[in-house]
Amino acid sequence: MNLNHHIAGMPAGYLFAEIARRVKEYEANQPETRVIRMGIGDVTRPLSPSVAKAFADAALGMTTAEGFHGYGPDGGYPFLIERIIRHDYQPRGVDLHMDEVFISDGAKTDTGAIQELFSADARIAVTAPVYPVYVDSNAMAGRLGRFENGRWSKLVTLPCSFDNGFVPELPRERVDVLYLCYPNNPTGTVLNRAQLQVIVDWARAHDTLIIYDAAYKAFITDPEIPTTIYEIPGAREVAIECCSFSKTAGFTGVRCAWTVIPREVKGSLPGGGTAALNALWRRRCGSKSNGVSFPVQKAAASVYSDIGWQETARTIAYYQDNAQLLLAALGKTGLQLAGGVHAPYVWLKTPGGMSGWDFFDYLLKTASVVGTPGEGFGTFGQGCFRLTAFSTKDNTQEAAARILDAINKL
Ligand code: MLT
């Protein structure tokens, strides 16, 4: 049989798999060393007790005739969708229809799969450095052309760097889809309302769809920074938004997320006419998924209870303190820093112009600390490095001291 040569021809392995491989090799050679992981953005705080209780109650309920649930409704249970709309959107002046929210098992799943709605020749743009899923999923579908010198020939990249204050310049060429992630992974930077308005206006003027990944929105503390793109007038016509309980409520292992597709978002069909992406996505999900389990959706809904929200807010504050700790320590190095304020990621320029991978190897060997090399987020991440605030406080303190020490030795 013939294989999908687009997957077979993908460069290297998935970023975090490659990091795990290098760390495993290092640990095998240095069994006595305690490695501190600040690489993958995986949470470390336990689930909130009230959320775990809702999860367990629903699971135990499944052993009774009244509490048993088979296949759930298309798009997710109304009890969860209603809470998401009431807590995440209405307080920001945004109202959504119940059928505009789709529950899924992850923002990675949805940001990876949403490209199934685009035509085979759709032109894709991403800000760069970039969360690899947006690029990989389109490359696997054969939309990005050839991979040469670290770049995809048909991918449009909008560089975001210390030089332009991490504000992307909009493309001059025709683009069908633009992926945005704010608060940004990997740079930890945000766009304010005015900056986002410029992009939404441009998307409307150029008939471009925005895929807005807001997985890290729980870390925003400034009311001037939008937590949803729908705070921006006009966004309902051009934007799909993907959100997640992973980083907000520690669900990386539990799995629950949602995607918003307003009824107004439309695309063109080859024979003329248009179709609503909401209807297309529902059709696609109906054929490919039976959604998320009942106990998981109950657990997710309980995040919005008074106690669940208080516990969740404490956990977010804990990670925010870690980010401050990292920023304070790294501030002593004189290196250029970004992020860490409205996001759990701190982005830095490596010392002495080292490549991100060289700095990764240096830190691993000298400090036994794992970070993420900027190159893992594409060539525009070259010479940069990402640290996460998702560790424990003790580990963050220890890692910050070890990193400072290692940088001083250079
Ligand atoms: C990251 O480290 O970038 C994230 O963990 C990736 C993800 O959420 O899939």
Coordinates of N, CA and C and ligand atoms in Angstrom, one line a residue, residues 14-16 39-43 107-109 131-133 185-186 213 215-216 244 246-247 252 255 345 372 377 386 388 390, ligand 1:
Y14 N 8.9 14.5 17.1 CA 8.2 15.6 17.8 C 9.1 16.1 18.9
L15 N 9.1 17.4 19.0 CA 10.0 18.1 19.9 C 10.2 17.5 21.2
F16 N 9.1 17.3 21.9 CA 9.2 16.8 23.3 C 9.6 15.4 23.4
G39 N 11.1 21.7 31.0 CA 11.0 21.7 29.5 C 9.6 21.7 29.1
I40 N 8.9 20.5 29.0 CA 7.6 20.4 28.5 C 6.6 21.2 29.5
G41 N 5.6 21.8 29.0 CA 4.7 22.6 29.9 C 3.7 21.7 30.5
D42 N 4.1 20.8 31.3 CA 3.2 19.9 32.0 C 3.0 20.3 33.4
V43 N 1.8 20.3 33.9 CA 1.5 20.8 35.2 C 2.0 19.8 36.3
A107 N -6.8 20.8 23.5 CA -6.6 21.9 22.5 C -5.6 21.4 21.5
K108 N -4.7 20.5 21.9 CA -3.8 20.0 20.9 C -4.5 19.1 19.9
T109 N -5.5 18.3 20.3 CA -6.3 17.5 19.4 C -7.0 18.4 18.4
Y131 N 4.2 27.0 18.3 CA 3.9 25.7 18.9 C 3.8 24.7 17.7
P132 N 4.6 23.6 17.7 CA 4.8 22.8 16.5 C 3.5 22.2 15.9
V133 N 2.5 22.0 16.7 CA 1.3 21.3 16.3 C 0.6 22.0 15.0
N185 N 2.6 30.5 23.4 CA 3.5 29.4 23.6 C 4.4 29.4 22.3
P186 N 5.7 29.7 22.4 CA 6.6 29.5 23.5 C 7.0 30.8 24.2
D213 N -5.6 30.1 19.6 CA -5.3 29.1 20.7 C -5.2 29.9 22.0
A215 N -5.1 28.5 25.1 CA -5.0 27.5 26.2 C -4.4 28.1 27.5
Y216 N -3.7 29.2 27.4 CA -3.0 29.8 28.6 C -3.7 31.0 29.1
S244 N -8.7 25.1 26.9 CA -8.4 23.9 27.5 C -8.4 23.9 29.0
S246 N -6.4 22.0 30.6 CA -5.1 21.4 30.9 C -4.3 22.3 31.8
K247 N -4.0 23.5 31.3 CA -3.1 24.4 32.1 C -3.9 25.2 33.1
T252 N -3.9 18.0 32.3 CA -3.1 17.5 31.2 C -3.2 15.9 31.1
R255 N -7.7 15.3 30.6 CA -8.1 15.6 29.2 C -9.5 16.2 29.1
Y345 N 5.3 30.7 30.8 CA 6.6 30.5 30.1 C 7.5 31.7 30.1
T372 N 13.6 24.0 27.1 CA 13.2 23.7 25.7 C 14.0 24.6 24.8
F377 N 10.8 25.3 18.3 CA 9.6 26.0 17.9 C 9.9 26.6 16.5
R386 N 13.3 28.2 26.3 CA 12.1 28.4 27.1 C 12.2 27.6 28.4
T388 N 9.7 26.6 31.8 CA 8.3 26.6 32.3 C 8.2 26.9 33.8
F390 N 5.8 25.6 35.5 CA 4.8 24.6 35.9 C 5.5 23.6 36.9
Ligands
MLT1 C1 4.4 22.7 25.7 O1 5.3 22.4 26.5 O2 4.6 23.5 24.8 C2 3.1 22.1 25.9 O3 3.1 21.2 27.0 C3 2.6 21.5 24.8 C4 1.2 21.1 24.9 O4 0.4 21.6 25.6 O5 0.8 20.2 24.1

